[in-house]
Amino acid sequence: MENKITIRTIREMKGRQRIAMLTAHDYPSALYAERAGAQIVLVGDSLGQVVLGYETTVPVTMEEMLHHTRAAGRGCSRALLVADMPFGSYQAGPSQAFDNACRFLKETPAHSVKLEGGVTVAETIRHLVSGGIPVMGHVGLTPQSVYQMGGYRIQGRGEEGLRALMDDARAVQDAGAYSVVLEGIPSEAARKVTEELDIPTIGIGAGPHCDGQVLVSNDLLGLYDRFIPKFVKRYALMGEEMERAFRQFVEEVTEGTFPDEEHSYE
Ligand code: KIV
């Protein structure tokens, strides 16, 4: 497609234009995210919580991610479609990661994968990139490690925290990632990492100094209310609007006023 956004476009945006990334887990959300101008559509494993109703992202499977990446891919032709590798699909090592990342590129329209971790997954990222698979990194608060972290804890705090974060971010870049998500870190730490790296940083709960920003669409649309982190800005309250419409339907069916003549065939 003409003007298709590639990893090259994204790399070249650093220092020139801020990158807007949105998550999408199905056809309509990808369609509207792209129409709204997002350069990257991420099929995040946040799928597990905001769509499938799991408590964490840990239970999400490859089959679930493949299914939803295909659906989102049908709504997105210009934006760069990125598929999140779910927990357990890459941690066993480069070979397992390559097999699963290949499935996204062969069986869905995704042109890139994302995976969580820094120094510990650098070898895996290097293996994928050298095999022709574009990788977006993800450091800081990595939700798949929720049990290891003992909860969703802000990362990169203090001298030691910042050093570890910087090591992770550099490792991801040096391994060949074309961009990196910075999640759940202080704004100042995100600024330092963004200045240090040559590749674009995309922040979530990482303040205003990143090269781009991402939010989980269901969060910004007000479609998920189990937990609303401080960094989430709700641009709409679609959950409430959905309930209002559903309630009206139920009432009209109960009263017998739907369907009326306008919505019936002669
Ligand atoms: O799973 C997801 O949606 C993500 C974003 C929050 C970056 O990883």
mmCIF file of C-alpha atoms and ligand atoms in Angstrom:
data_model
loop_
_atom_site.group_PDB
_atom_site.id
_atom_site.type_symbol
_atom_site.label_atom_id
_atom_site.label_comp_id
_atom_site.label_asym_id
_atom_site.label_seq_id
_atom_site.Cartn_x
_atom_site.Cartn_y
_atom_site.Cartn_z
ATOM 1 C CA MET A 1 0.000 0.000 0.000
ATOM 2 C CA GLU A 2 1.131 3.524 -0.781
ATOM 3 C CA ASN A 3 2.566 5.385 2.229
ATOM 4 C CA LYS A 4 2.658 2.182 4.239
ATOM 5 C CA ILE A 5 4.364 2.885 7.548
ATOM 6 C CA THR A 6 7.393 0.672 8.046
ATOM 7 C CA ILE A 7 9.934 0.249 10.817
ATOM 8 C CA ARG A 8 12.124 2.590 8.807
ATOM 9 C CA THR A 9 9.465 5.312 8.937
ATOM 10 C CA ILE A 10 9.255 4.845 12.698
ATOM 11 C CA ARG A 11 13.017 5.069 13.183
ATOM 12 C CA GLU A 12 13.172 8.210 11.074
ATOM 13 C CA MET A 13 10.492 9.892 13.183
ATOM 14 C CA LYS A 14 12.834 10.189 16.173
ATOM 15 C CA GLY A 15 13.521 13.858 16.854
ATOM 16 C CA ARG A 16 11.192 14.908 14.010
ATOM 17 C CA GLN A 17 7.647 13.907 14.860
ATOM 18 C CA ARG A 18 6.060 12.278 17.887
ATOM 19 C CA ILE A 19 4.811 8.754 17.355
ATOM 20 C CA ALA A 20 1.234 7.814 18.292
ATOM 21 C CA MET A 21 0.653 4.130 18.974
ATOM 22 C CA LEU A 22 -2.708 2.639 19.936
ATOM 23 C CA THR A 23 -3.628 -0.881 20.881
ATOM 24 C CA ALA A 24 -6.280 -2.702 18.876
ATOM 25 C CA HIS A 25 -7.574 -6.188 19.480
ATOM 26 C CA ASP A 26 -10.155 -6.472 16.725
ATOM 27 C CA TYR A 27 -11.228 -5.169 13.308
ATOM 28 C CA PRO A 28 -13.135 -2.014 14.379
ATOM 29 C CA SER A 29 -10.554 -0.789 16.878
ATOM 30 C CA ALA A 30 -7.739 -1.178 14.335
ATOM 31 C CA LEU A 31 -9.826 0.540 11.656
ATOM 32 C CA TYR A 32 -10.603 3.570 13.810
ATOM 33 C CA ALA A 33 -7.089 3.767 15.279
ATOM 34 C CA GLU A 34 -5.657 3.922 11.775
ATOM 35 C CA ARG A 35 -8.305 6.399 10.563
ATOM 36 C CA ALA A 36 -7.450 8.586 13.571
ATOM 37 C CA GLY A 37 -3.858 8.747 12.350
ATOM 38 C CA ALA A 38 -1.994 6.353 14.673
ATOM 39 C CA GLN A 39 1.247 5.328 13.010
ATOM 40 C CA ILE A 40 1.457 2.054 14.944
ATOM 41 C CA VAL A 41 -1.343 -0.347 15.820
ATOM 42 C CA LEU A 42 -0.265 -2.719 18.571
ATOM 43 C CA VAL A 43 -2.108 -5.943 19.223
ATOM 44 C CA GLY A 44 -1.000 -5.936 22.834
ATOM 45 C CA ASP A 45 -1.322 -8.850 25.193
ATOM 46 C CA SER A 46 -3.356 -6.408 27.304
ATOM 47 C CA LEU A 47 -5.935 -8.351 25.278
ATOM 48 C CA GLY A 48 -5.922 -10.779 28.206
ATOM 49 C CA GLN A 49 -7.246 -8.237 30.689
ATOM 50 C CA VAL A 50 -9.292 -5.739 28.696
ATOM 51 C CA VAL A 51 -10.967 -8.132 26.247
ATOM 52 C CA LEU A 52 -10.706 -11.667 27.603
ATOM 53 C CA GLY A 53 -11.240 -10.759 31.268
ATOM 54 C CA TYR A 54 -8.154 -12.475 32.747
ATOM 55 C CA GLU A 55 -6.618 -10.953 35.896
ATOM 56 C CA THR A 56 -3.179 -10.524 34.263
ATOM 57 C CA THR A 57 -1.559 -10.960 30.838
ATOM 58 C CA VAL A 58 0.120 -14.193 31.962
ATOM 59 C CA PRO A 59 -2.544 -16.659 30.706
ATOM 60 C CA VAL A 60 -2.672 -15.216 27.150
ATOM 61 C CA THR A 61 -1.791 -17.845 24.542
ATOM 62 C CA MET A 62 -0.216 -17.768 21.089
ATOM 63 C CA GLU A 63 -3.506 -18.923 19.557
ATOM 64 C CA GLU A 64 -5.399 -16.031 21.196
ATOM 65 C CA MET A 65 -2.813 -13.510 19.997
ATOM 66 C CA LEU A 66 -2.795 -14.921 16.456
ATOM 67 C CA HIS A 67 -6.595 -14.845 16.276
ATOM 68 C CA HIS A 68 -6.833 -11.212 17.434
ATOM 69 C CA THR A 69 -3.858 -10.064 15.335
ATOM 70 C CA ARG A 70 -5.601 -11.425 12.225
ATOM 71 C CA ALA A 71 -8.798 -9.585 13.173
ATOM 72 C CA ALA A 72 -6.976 -6.279 13.807
ATOM 73 C CA GLY A 73 -5.004 -6.763 10.602
ATOM 74 C CA ARG A 74 -8.218 -6.715 8.574
ATOM 75 C CA GLY A 75 -8.860 -3.158 9.799
ATOM 76 C CA CYS A 76 -5.404 -1.772 9.273
ATOM 77 C CA SER A 77 -3.584 -1.271 5.989
ATOM 78 C CA ARG A 78 -1.368 1.794 6.392
ATOM 79 C CA ALA A 79 -0.257 1.695 10.020
ATOM 80 C CA LEU A 80 2.540 -0.582 11.171
ATOM 81 C CA LEU A 81 0.866 -3.608 12.775
ATOM 82 C CA VAL A 82 2.816 -4.972 15.741
ATOM 83 C CA ALA A 83 1.964 -8.223 17.529
ATOM 84 C CA ASP A 84 2.833 -8.761 21.176
ATOM 85 C CA MET A 85 4.498 -12.069 21.968
ATOM 86 C CA PRO A 86 2.604 -13.588 24.915
ATOM 87 C CA PHE A 87 4.174 -14.900 28.103
ATOM 88 C CA GLY A 88 5.798 -18.280 27.545
ATOM 89 C CA SER A 89 6.200 -17.842 23.784
ATOM 90 C CA TYR A 90 9.807 -16.549 23.855
ATOM 91 C CA GLN A 91 11.277 -16.872 27.355
ATOM 92 C CA ALA A 92 12.613 -20.394 26.675
ATOM 93 C CA GLY A 93 15.187 -18.914 24.300
ATOM 94 C CA PRO A 94 16.003 -17.670 20.796
ATOM 95 C CA SER A 95 14.848 -20.779 18.970
ATOM 96 C CA GLN A 96 11.413 -20.894 20.612
ATOM 97 C CA ALA A 97 11.096 -17.132 20.082
ATOM 98 C CA PHE A 98 11.973 -17.422 16.399
ATOM 99 C CA ASP A 99 9.408 -20.175 15.785
ATOM 100 C CA ASN A 100 6.635 -18.190 17.449
ATOM 101 C CA ALA A 101 7.600 -14.812 15.965
ATOM 102 C CA CYS A 102 7.585 -16.467 12.523
ATOM 103 C CA ARG A 103 3.996 -17.509 13.104
ATOM 104 C CA PHE A 104 2.976 -13.849 13.503
ATOM 105 C CA LEU A 105 4.713 -12.842 10.278
ATOM 106 C CA LYS A 106 3.449 -15.831 8.278
ATOM 107 C CA GLU A 107 -0.061 -16.281 9.662
ATOM 108 C CA THR A 108 -1.128 -12.657 10.309
ATOM 109 C CA PRO A 109 -0.570 -9.284 8.594
ATOM 110 C CA ALA A 110 1.792 -8.138 11.406
ATOM 111 C CA HIS A 111 5.150 -6.801 10.218
ATOM 112 C CA SER A 112 6.778 -6.788 13.640
ATOM 113 C CA VAL A 113 6.646 -8.391 17.069
ATOM 114 C CA LYS A 114 7.106 -6.874 20.514
ATOM 115 C CA LEU A 115 8.555 -8.641 23.506
ATOM 116 C CA GLU A 116 9.255 -7.685 27.111
ATOM 117 C CA GLY A 117 12.629 -7.533 28.830
ATOM 118 C CA GLY A 118 16.080 -6.008 28.478
ATOM 119 C CA VAL A 119 19.460 -7.594 29.125
ATOM 120 C CA THR A 120 17.892 -11.023 29.657
ATOM 121 C CA VAL A 121 16.228 -11.124 26.216
ATOM 122 C CA ALA A 122 18.935 -9.296 24.242
ATOM 123 C CA GLU A 123 20.265 -12.524 22.718
ATOM 124 C CA THR A 124 16.744 -13.481 21.674
ATOM 125 C CA ILE A 125 16.135 -10.081 20.049
ATOM 126 C CA ARG A 126 19.454 -10.370 18.190
ATOM 127 C CA HIS A 127 18.462 -13.803 16.883
ATOM 128 C CA LEU A 128 15.056 -12.597 15.651
ATOM 129 C CA VAL A 129 16.441 -9.454 14.001
ATOM 130 C CA SER A 130 19.243 -11.355 12.267
ATOM 131 C CA GLY A 131 16.567 -13.717 10.958
ATOM 132 C CA GLY A 132 14.611 -10.823 9.433
ATOM 133 C CA ILE A 133 12.010 -10.247 12.147
ATOM 134 C CA PRO A 134 11.602 -6.605 13.253
ATOM 135 C CA VAL A 135 11.435 -6.317 17.035
ATOM 136 C CA MET A 136 10.020 -3.621 19.280
ATOM 137 C CA GLY A 137 11.421 -3.885 22.814
ATOM 138 C CA HIS A 138 9.594 -3.215 26.090
ATOM 139 C CA VAL A 139 11.463 -2.297 29.290
ATOM 140 C CA GLY A 140 10.711 -0.773 32.690
ATOM 141 C CA LEU A 141 7.513 -2.191 34.129
ATOM 142 C CA THR A 142 7.004 -5.415 32.209
ATOM 143 C CA PRO A 143 3.517 -6.737 33.051
ATOM 144 C CA GLN A 144 4.314 -10.352 32.115
ATOM 145 C CA SER A 145 6.731 -10.391 35.095
ATOM 146 C CA VAL A 146 4.034 -9.289 37.546
ATOM 147 C CA TYR A 147 4.683 -12.235 39.873
ATOM 148 C CA GLN A 148 8.443 -11.729 39.719
ATOM 149 C CA MET A 149 8.060 -7.998 40.528
ATOM 150 C CA GLY A 150 5.546 -8.731 43.309
ATOM 151 C CA GLY A 151 2.906 -6.519 41.684
ATOM 152 C CA TYR A 152 2.847 -3.717 39.138
ATOM 153 C CA ARG A 153 5.688 -1.610 40.532
ATOM 154 C CA ILE A 154 7.178 1.564 39.059
ATOM 155 C CA GLN A 155 10.690 0.770 37.814
ATOM 156 C CA GLY A 156 13.800 2.900 37.213
ATOM 157 C CA ARG A 157 13.679 4.730 40.555
ATOM 158 C CA GLY A 158 16.879 5.726 42.351
ATOM 159 C CA GLU A 159 20.416 5.453 41.063
ATOM 160 C CA GLU A 160 20.422 1.681 40.856
ATOM 161 C CA GLY A 161 16.989 1.509 39.272
ATOM 162 C CA LEU A 162 17.992 4.018 36.621
ATOM 163 C CA ARG A 163 21.226 2.151 35.909
ATOM 164 C CA ALA A 164 19.352 -1.141 35.439
ATOM 165 C CA LEU A 165 16.768 0.544 33.218
ATOM 166 C CA MET A 166 19.462 2.166 31.097
ATOM 167 C CA ASP A 167 21.302 -1.171 30.763
ATOM 168 C CA ASP A 168 18.074 -2.825 29.607
ATOM 169 C CA ALA A 169 17.253 -0.091 27.111
ATOM 170 C CA ARG A 170 20.801 -0.107 25.650
ATOM 171 C CA ALA A 171 20.802 -3.908 25.445
ATOM 172 C CA VAL A 172 17.545 -3.864 23.472
ATOM 173 C CA GLN A 173 18.879 -1.219 21.087
ATOM 174 C CA ASP A 174 22.251 -2.939 20.649
ATOM 175 C CA ALA A 175 20.466 -6.211 19.880
ATOM 176 C CA GLY A 176 18.783 -4.531 16.899
ATOM 177 C CA ALA A 177 15.323 -3.444 18.071
ATOM 178 C CA TYR A 178 13.950 -0.547 15.992
ATOM 179 C CA SER A 179 12.053 1.033 18.924
ATOM 180 C CA VAL A 180 11.307 0.383 22.564
ATOM 181 C CA VAL A 181 8.322 0.811 24.860
ATOM 182 C CA LEU A 182 9.142 2.418 28.225
ATOM 183 C CA GLU A 183 6.473 1.508 30.758
ATOM 184 C CA GLY A 184 5.881 2.604 34.338
ATOM 185 C CA ILE A 185 8.962 4.700 35.017
ATOM 186 C CA PRO A 186 9.533 8.269 36.320
ATOM 187 C CA SER A 187 9.399 11.014 33.662
ATOM 188 C CA GLU A 188 12.981 12.013 34.342
ATOM 189 C CA ALA A 189 14.263 8.467 33.825
ATOM 190 C CA ALA A 190 12.333 8.294 30.524
ATOM 191 C CA ARG A 191 13.892 11.579 29.436
ATOM 192 C CA LYS A 192 17.403 10.265 30.117
ATOM 193 C CA VAL A 193 16.775 6.992 28.267
ATOM 194 C CA THR A 194 15.185 8.835 25.332
ATOM 195 C CA GLU A 195 18.188 11.151 25.065
ATOM 196 C CA GLU A 196 20.610 8.256 25.330
ATOM 197 C CA LEU A 197 19.064 6.004 22.662
ATOM 198 C CA ASP A 198 19.181 6.383 18.886
ATOM 199 C CA ILE A 199 15.948 4.427 18.460
ATOM 200 C CA PRO A 200 12.534 5.924 19.325
ATOM 201 C CA THR A 201 11.092 5.373 22.796
ATOM 202 C CA ILE A 202 7.341 4.971 23.144
ATOM 203 C CA GLY A 203 6.057 5.706 26.623
ATOM 204 C CA ILE A 204 3.166 4.455 28.710
ATOM 205 C CA GLY A 205 3.164 5.787 32.244
ATOM 206 C CA ALA A 206 6.579 7.241 31.448
ATOM 207 C CA GLY A 207 5.821 10.974 31.225
ATOM 208 C CA PRO A 208 6.037 13.439 28.361
ATOM 209 C CA HIS A 209 9.671 13.157 27.225
ATOM 210 C CA CYS A 210 9.451 9.973 25.125
ATOM 211 C CA ASP A 211 9.542 10.013 21.320
ATOM 212 C CA GLY A 212 6.020 8.620 21.233
ATOM 213 C CA GLN A 213 3.135 7.565 23.445
ATOM 214 C CA VAL A 214 0.853 4.567 23.658
ATOM 215 C CA LEU A 215 -2.296 3.854 25.632
ATOM 216 C CA VAL A 216 -4.432 0.749 25.740
ATOM 217 C CA SER A 217 -7.447 1.770 23.642
ATOM 218 C CA ASN A 218 -9.985 0.205 25.989
ATOM 219 C CA ASP A 219 -8.517 2.322 28.811
ATOM 220 C CA LEU A 220 -8.665 5.594 26.907
ATOM 221 C CA LEU A 221 -12.182 4.823 25.694
ATOM 222 C CA GLY A 222 -13.418 4.118 29.227
ATOM 223 C CA LEU A 223 -14.162 0.490 28.410
ATOM 224 C CA TYR A 224 -12.206 -1.049 31.256
ATOM 225 C CA ASP A 225 -12.863 -0.138 34.858
ATOM 226 C CA ARG A 226 -11.352 -2.952 36.930
ATOM 227 C CA PHE A 227 -8.244 -0.860 37.464
ATOM 228 C CA ILE A 228 -7.489 2.677 36.209
ATOM 229 C CA PRO A 229 -3.781 3.533 36.589
ATOM 230 C CA LYS A 230 -2.719 7.161 37.199
ATOM 231 C CA PHE A 231 -1.289 7.495 33.687
ATOM 232 C CA VAL A 232 -4.553 6.616 31.924
ATOM 233 C CA LYS A 233 -6.444 9.544 30.462
ATOM 234 C CA ARG A 234 -10.022 8.608 29.630
ATOM 235 C CA TYR A 235 -10.881 10.410 26.392
ATOM 236 C CA ALA A 236 -14.377 8.903 26.346
ATOM 237 C CA LEU A 237 -16.716 6.977 28.633
ATOM 238 C CA MET A 238 -17.852 4.357 26.181
ATOM 239 C CA GLY A 239 -18.586 1.773 28.857
ATOM 240 C CA GLU A 240 -21.257 4.079 30.268
ATOM 241 C CA GLU A 241 -22.575 4.833 26.790
ATOM 242 C CA MET A 242 -22.725 1.106 26.020
ATOM 243 C CA GLU A 243 -24.678 0.440 29.203
ATOM 244 C CA ARG A 244 -27.082 3.288 28.402
ATOM 245 C CA ALA A 245 -27.796 1.907 24.920
ATOM 246 C CA PHE A 246 -28.146 -1.684 26.172
ATOM 247 C CA ARG A 247 -30.498 -0.507 28.962
ATOM 248 C CA GLN A 248 -32.704 1.351 26.466
ATOM 249 C CA PHE A 249 -32.864 -1.755 24.253
ATOM 250 C CA VAL A 250 -33.840 -3.954 27.205
ATOM 251 C CA GLU A 251 -36.521 -1.471 28.285
ATOM 252 C CA GLU A 252 -38.002 -1.160 24.789
ATOM 253 C CA VAL A 253 -38.087 -4.938 24.336
ATOM 254 C CA THR A 254 -39.732 -5.322 27.742
ATOM 255 C CA GLU A 255 -42.306 -2.612 26.946
ATOM 256 C CA GLY A 256 -42.863 -3.951 23.420
ATOM 257 C CA THR A 257 -41.890 -0.658 21.715
ATOM 258 C CA PHE A 258 -39.012 -2.249 19.761
ATOM 259 C CA PRO A 259 -39.150 -3.104 16.935
ATOM 260 C CA ASP A 260 -41.470 -0.362 15.689
ATOM 261 C CA GLU A 261 -42.682 0.127 12.106
ATOM 262 C CA GLU A 262 -39.486 1.875 11.036
ATOM 263 C CA HIS A 263 -37.439 -1.179 11.943
ATOM 264 C CA SER A 264 -39.795 -3.813 10.510
ATOM 265 C CA TYR A 265 -40.401 -5.130 6.951
ATOM 266 C CA GLU A 266 -43.768 -4.756 5.170
HETATM 267 O O1 KIV B 1 -0.081 -5.197 25.966
HETATM 268 C C1 KIV B 1 -0.095 -3.996 25.692
HETATM 269 O O2 KIV B 1 -1.128 -3.403 25.344
HETATM 270 C C2 KIV B 1 1.172 -3.286 25.790
HETATM 271 C C3 KIV B 1 1.139 -1.798 25.781
HETATM 272 C C4 KIV B 1 0.591 -1.311 27.047
HETATM 273 C C5 KIV B 1 2.451 -1.216 25.474
HETATM 274 O O3 KIV B 1 2.190 -3.892 25.925
#
